[in-house]
Short mmCIF file of C-alpha atoms and ligand atoms in Angstrom, two decimals:
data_model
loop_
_atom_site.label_atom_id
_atom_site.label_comp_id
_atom_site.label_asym_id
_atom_site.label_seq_id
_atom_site.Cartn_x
_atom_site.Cartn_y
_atom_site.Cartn_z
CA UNK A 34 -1.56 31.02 -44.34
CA UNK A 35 1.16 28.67 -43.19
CA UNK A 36 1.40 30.32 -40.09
CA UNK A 37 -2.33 30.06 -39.40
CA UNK A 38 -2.57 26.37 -40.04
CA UNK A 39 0.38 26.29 -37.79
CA UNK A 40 -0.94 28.00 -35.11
CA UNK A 41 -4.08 26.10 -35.05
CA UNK A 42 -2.31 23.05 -35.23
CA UNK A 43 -0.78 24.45 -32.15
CA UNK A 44 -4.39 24.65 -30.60
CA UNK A 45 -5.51 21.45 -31.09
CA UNK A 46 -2.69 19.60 -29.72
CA UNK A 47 -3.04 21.92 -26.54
CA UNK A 48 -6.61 21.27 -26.31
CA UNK A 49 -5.93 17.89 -26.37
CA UNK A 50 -3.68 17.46 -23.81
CA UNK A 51 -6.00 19.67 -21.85
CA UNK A 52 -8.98 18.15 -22.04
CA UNK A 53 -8.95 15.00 -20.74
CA UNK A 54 -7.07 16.15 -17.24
CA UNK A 55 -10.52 17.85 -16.89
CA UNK A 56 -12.89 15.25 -17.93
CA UNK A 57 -11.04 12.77 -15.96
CA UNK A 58 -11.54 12.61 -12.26
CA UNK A 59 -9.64 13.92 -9.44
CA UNK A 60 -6.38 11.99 -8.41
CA UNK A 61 -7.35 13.22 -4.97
CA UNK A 62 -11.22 12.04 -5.41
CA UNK A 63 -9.97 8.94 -6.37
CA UNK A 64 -7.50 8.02 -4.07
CA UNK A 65 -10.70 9.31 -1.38
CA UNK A 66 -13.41 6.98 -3.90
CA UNK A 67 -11.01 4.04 -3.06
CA UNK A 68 -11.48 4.47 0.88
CA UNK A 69 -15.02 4.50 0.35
CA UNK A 70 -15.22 1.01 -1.73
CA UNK A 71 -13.28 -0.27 1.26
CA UNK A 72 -15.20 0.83 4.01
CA UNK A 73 -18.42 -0.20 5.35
CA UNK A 74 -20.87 2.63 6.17
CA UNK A 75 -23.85 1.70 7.97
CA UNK A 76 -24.82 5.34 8.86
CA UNK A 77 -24.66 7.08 5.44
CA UNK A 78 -21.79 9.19 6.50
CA UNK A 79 -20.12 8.85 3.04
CA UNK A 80 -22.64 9.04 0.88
CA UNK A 81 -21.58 12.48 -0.24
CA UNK A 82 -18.64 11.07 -1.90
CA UNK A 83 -19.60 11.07 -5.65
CA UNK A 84 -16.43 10.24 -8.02
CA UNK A 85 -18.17 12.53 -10.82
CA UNK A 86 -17.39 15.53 -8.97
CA UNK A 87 -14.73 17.60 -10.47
CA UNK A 88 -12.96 17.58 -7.13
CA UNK A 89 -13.59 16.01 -3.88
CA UNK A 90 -13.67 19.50 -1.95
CA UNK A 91 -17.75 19.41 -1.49
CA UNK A 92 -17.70 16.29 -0.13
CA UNK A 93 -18.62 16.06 3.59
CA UNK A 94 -16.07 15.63 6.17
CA UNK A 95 -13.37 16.88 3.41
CA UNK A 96 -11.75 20.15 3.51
CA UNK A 97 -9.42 21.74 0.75
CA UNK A 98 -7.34 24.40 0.62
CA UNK A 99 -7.58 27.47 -1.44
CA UNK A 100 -5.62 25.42 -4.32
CA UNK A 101 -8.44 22.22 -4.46
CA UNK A 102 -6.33 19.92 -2.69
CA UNK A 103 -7.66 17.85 0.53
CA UNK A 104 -6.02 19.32 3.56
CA UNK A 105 -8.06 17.23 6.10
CA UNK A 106 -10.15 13.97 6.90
CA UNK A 107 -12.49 14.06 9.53
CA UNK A 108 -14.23 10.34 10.36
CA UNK A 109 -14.04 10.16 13.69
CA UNK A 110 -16.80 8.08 15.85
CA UNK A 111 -18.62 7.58 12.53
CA UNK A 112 -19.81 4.25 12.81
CA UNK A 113 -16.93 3.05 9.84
CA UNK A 114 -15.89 -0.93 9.55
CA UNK A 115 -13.76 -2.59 6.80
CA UNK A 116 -10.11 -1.46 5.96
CA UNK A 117 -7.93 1.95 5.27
CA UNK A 118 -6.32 1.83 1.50
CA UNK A 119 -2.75 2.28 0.50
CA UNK A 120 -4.56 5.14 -2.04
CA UNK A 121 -4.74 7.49 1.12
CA UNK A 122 -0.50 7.70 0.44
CA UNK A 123 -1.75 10.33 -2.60
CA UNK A 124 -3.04 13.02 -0.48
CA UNK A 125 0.20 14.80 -0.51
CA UNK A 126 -1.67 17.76 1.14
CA UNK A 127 -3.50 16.16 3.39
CA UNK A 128 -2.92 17.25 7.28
CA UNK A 129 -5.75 15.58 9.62
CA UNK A 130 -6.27 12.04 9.28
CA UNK A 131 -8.97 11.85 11.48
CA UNK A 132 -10.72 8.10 11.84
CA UNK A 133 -10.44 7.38 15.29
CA UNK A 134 -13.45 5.36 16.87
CA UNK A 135 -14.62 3.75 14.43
CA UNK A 136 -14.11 -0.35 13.67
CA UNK A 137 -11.77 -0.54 10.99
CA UNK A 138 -9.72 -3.67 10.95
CA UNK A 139 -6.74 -4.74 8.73
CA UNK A 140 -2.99 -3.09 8.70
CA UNK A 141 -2.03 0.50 8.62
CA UNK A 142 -0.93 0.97 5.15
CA UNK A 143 2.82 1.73 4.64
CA UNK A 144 2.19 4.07 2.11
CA UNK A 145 0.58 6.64 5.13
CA UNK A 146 4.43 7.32 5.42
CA UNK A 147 4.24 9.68 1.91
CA UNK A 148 1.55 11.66 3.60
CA UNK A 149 4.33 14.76 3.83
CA UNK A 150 2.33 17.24 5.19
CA UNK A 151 0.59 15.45 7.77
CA UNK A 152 0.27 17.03 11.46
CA UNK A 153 -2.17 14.93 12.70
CA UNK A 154 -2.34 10.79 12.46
CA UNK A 155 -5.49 9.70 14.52
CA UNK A 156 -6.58 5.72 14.22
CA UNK A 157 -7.10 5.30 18.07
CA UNK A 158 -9.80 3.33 19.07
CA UNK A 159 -10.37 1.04 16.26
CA UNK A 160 -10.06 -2.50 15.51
CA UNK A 161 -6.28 -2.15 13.46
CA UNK A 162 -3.79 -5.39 13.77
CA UNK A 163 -0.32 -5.74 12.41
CA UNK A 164 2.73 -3.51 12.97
CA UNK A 165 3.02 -0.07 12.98
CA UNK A 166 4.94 0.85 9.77
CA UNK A 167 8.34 2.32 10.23
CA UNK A 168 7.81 4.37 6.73
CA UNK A 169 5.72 6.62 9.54
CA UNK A 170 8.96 7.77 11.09
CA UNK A 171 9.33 10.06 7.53
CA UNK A 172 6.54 12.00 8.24
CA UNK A 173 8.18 14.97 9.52
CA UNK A 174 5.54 17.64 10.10
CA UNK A 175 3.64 15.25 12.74
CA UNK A 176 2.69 16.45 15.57
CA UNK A 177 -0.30 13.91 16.79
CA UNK A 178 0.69 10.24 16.42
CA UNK A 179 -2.48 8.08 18.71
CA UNK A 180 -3.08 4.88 17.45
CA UNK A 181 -4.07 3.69 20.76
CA UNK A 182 -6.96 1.25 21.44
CA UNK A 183 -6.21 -1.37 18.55
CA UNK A 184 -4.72 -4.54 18.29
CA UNK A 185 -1.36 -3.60 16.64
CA UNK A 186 1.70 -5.88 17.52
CA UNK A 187 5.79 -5.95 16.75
CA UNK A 188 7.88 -3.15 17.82
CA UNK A 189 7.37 0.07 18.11
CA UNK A 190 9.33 1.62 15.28
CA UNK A 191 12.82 3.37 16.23
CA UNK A 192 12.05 5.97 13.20
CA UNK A 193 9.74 7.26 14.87
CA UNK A 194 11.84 9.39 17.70
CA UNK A 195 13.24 10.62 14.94
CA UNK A 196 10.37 13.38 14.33
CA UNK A 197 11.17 15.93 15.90
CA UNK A 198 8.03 17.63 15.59
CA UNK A 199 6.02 15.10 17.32
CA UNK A 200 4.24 15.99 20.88
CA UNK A 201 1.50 13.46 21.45
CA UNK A 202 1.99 10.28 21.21
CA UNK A 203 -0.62 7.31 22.33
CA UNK A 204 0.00 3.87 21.89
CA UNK A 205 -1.60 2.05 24.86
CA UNK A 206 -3.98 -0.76 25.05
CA UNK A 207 -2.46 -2.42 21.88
CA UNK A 208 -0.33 -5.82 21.61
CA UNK A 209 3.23 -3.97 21.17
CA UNK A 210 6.30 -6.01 22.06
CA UNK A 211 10.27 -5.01 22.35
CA UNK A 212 11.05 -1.69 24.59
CA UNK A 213 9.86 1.42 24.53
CA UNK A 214 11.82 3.96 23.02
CA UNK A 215 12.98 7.00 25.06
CA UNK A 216 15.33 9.00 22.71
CA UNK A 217 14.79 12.00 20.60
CA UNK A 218 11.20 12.47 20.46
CA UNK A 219 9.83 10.02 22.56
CA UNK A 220 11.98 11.36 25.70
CA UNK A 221 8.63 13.31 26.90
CA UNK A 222 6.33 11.03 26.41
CA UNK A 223 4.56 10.05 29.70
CA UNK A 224 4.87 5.97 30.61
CA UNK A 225 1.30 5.69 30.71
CA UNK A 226 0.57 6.51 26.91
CA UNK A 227 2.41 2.77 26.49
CA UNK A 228 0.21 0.91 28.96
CA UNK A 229 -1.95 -2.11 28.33
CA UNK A 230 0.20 -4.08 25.81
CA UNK A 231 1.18 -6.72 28.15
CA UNK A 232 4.28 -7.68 26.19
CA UNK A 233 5.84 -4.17 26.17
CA UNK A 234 9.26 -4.91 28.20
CA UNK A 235 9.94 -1.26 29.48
CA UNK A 236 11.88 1.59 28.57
CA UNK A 237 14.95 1.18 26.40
CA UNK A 238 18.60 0.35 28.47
CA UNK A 239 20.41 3.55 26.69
CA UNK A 240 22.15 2.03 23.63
CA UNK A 241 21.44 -1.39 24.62
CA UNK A 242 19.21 -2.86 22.52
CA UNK A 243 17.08 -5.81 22.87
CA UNK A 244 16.53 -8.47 20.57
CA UNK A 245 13.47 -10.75 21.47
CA UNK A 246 12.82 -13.21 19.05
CA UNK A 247 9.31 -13.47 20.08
CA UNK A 248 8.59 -10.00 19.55
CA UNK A 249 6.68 -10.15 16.55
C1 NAG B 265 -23.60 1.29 13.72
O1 NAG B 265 -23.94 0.39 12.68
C2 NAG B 265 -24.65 -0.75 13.11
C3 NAG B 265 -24.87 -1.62 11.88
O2 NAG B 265 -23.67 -2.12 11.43
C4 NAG B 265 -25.97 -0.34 13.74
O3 NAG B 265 -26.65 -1.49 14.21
C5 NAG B 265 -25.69 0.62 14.89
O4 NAG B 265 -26.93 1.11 15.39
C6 NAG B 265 -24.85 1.81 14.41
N1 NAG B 265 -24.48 2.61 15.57
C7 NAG B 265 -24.69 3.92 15.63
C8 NAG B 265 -24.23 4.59 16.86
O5 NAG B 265 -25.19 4.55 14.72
C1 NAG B 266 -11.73 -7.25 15.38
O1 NAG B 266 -11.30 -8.01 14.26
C2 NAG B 266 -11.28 -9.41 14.48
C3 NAG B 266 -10.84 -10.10 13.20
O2 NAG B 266 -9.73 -9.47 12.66
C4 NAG B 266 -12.69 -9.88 14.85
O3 NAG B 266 -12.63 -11.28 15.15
C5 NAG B 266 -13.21 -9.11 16.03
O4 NAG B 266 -14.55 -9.48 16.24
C6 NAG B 266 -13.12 -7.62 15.76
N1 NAG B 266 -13.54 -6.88 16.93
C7 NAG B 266 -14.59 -6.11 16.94
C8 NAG B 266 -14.86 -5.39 18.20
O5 NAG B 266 -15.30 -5.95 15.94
#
């Protein structure tokens, strides 16, 4: 007897730490829900994205993995105004971040640095000011890093040659400032992908470093 009231004693406290983690939504949905609330969407393109969903994975323009977890974003050219979130630093999965031309304004969130499986960062061709985080240079499975076309400003962030993964890298037609890095990562990347920000002074002196107050 005493072992049977044990055991379902044993039951119920399982089934109750069970059964709200299923009734609850999706960390992943919601970090996803909070991009939507921040976006405008003129054309509809989001209107798949229902929070009472068990898991975001049927949305449109998401795809999971076998597991349930978000693996990509794709939002390019999709008509898409207002600002990114600092939620999208949850997707821990996540490897596309596609929302290239679009005309999202506001800064890109610092957080996007915890995105640790990430391959592909594209924001190019949108309406984004402020600096380019330096939390980006710990993103160490990146491979795509364009963020041209904006209006982002301040240095470009030394962390960055540090990934040694990275292979295309964009950041003309921006408001950059300081010199252009040329070590580690950024030794191969062609002049012209840091054209058009007026205030970019020119490849790096080798271990010389510049200090312009003005670069902001
Ligand atoms: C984008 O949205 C605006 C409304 O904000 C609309 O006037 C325009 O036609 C849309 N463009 C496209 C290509 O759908
Ligand atoms: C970009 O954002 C600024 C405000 O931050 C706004 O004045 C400007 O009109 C925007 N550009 C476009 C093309 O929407």
């Amino acid at each position: 007897m005493a072992s049977r009231t044990s055991c379902l004693t044993f039951l119920l406290i399982v089934a109750a730490a069970v059964v709200p983690l299923a009734v609850h939504g999706n960390s992943e949905g919601d970090s996803l829900y909070a991009l939507r609330r921040s976006l405008s969407d003129p054309n509809g393109v989001l209107q798949s994205w229902n929070p009472n969903l068990v898991n975001p994975c049927t949305w449109f323009h998401i795809t999971c993995d076998s597991n349930g977890h978000v693996t990509r974003l794709d939002l390019g050219n999709s008509n898409l105004s207002g600002h990114l979130v600092p939620e999208l630093g949850n997707l821990e999965h996540l490897q596309y971040l596609e929302l290239y031309k679009n005309n999202i304004e506001g800064t890109i969130p610092a957080e996007l640095g915890n995105l640790k499986s990430l391959i592909s960062l594209d924001l190019y061709n949108n309406n984004l000011s402020g600096v380019i985080p330096p939390s980006l240079g710990n993103l160490k499975s990146l491979i795509f890093l364009r963020l041209n076309d904006n209006r982002l400003s301040g240095r470009i962030p030394k962390e960055l040659t540090d990934i040694s993964t990275l292979k295309v890298v964009d950041f003309s037609s921006n408001d950059l400032c300081g010199p252009i890095p040329t070590s580690g990562s950024f030794q191969h990347v062609p002049m012209g992908n840091f054209e058009k920000n007026p205030r970019l002074e020119g490849p790096e002196l080798m271990g010389l470093a510049s200090y312009d107050i003005n670069c902001k």
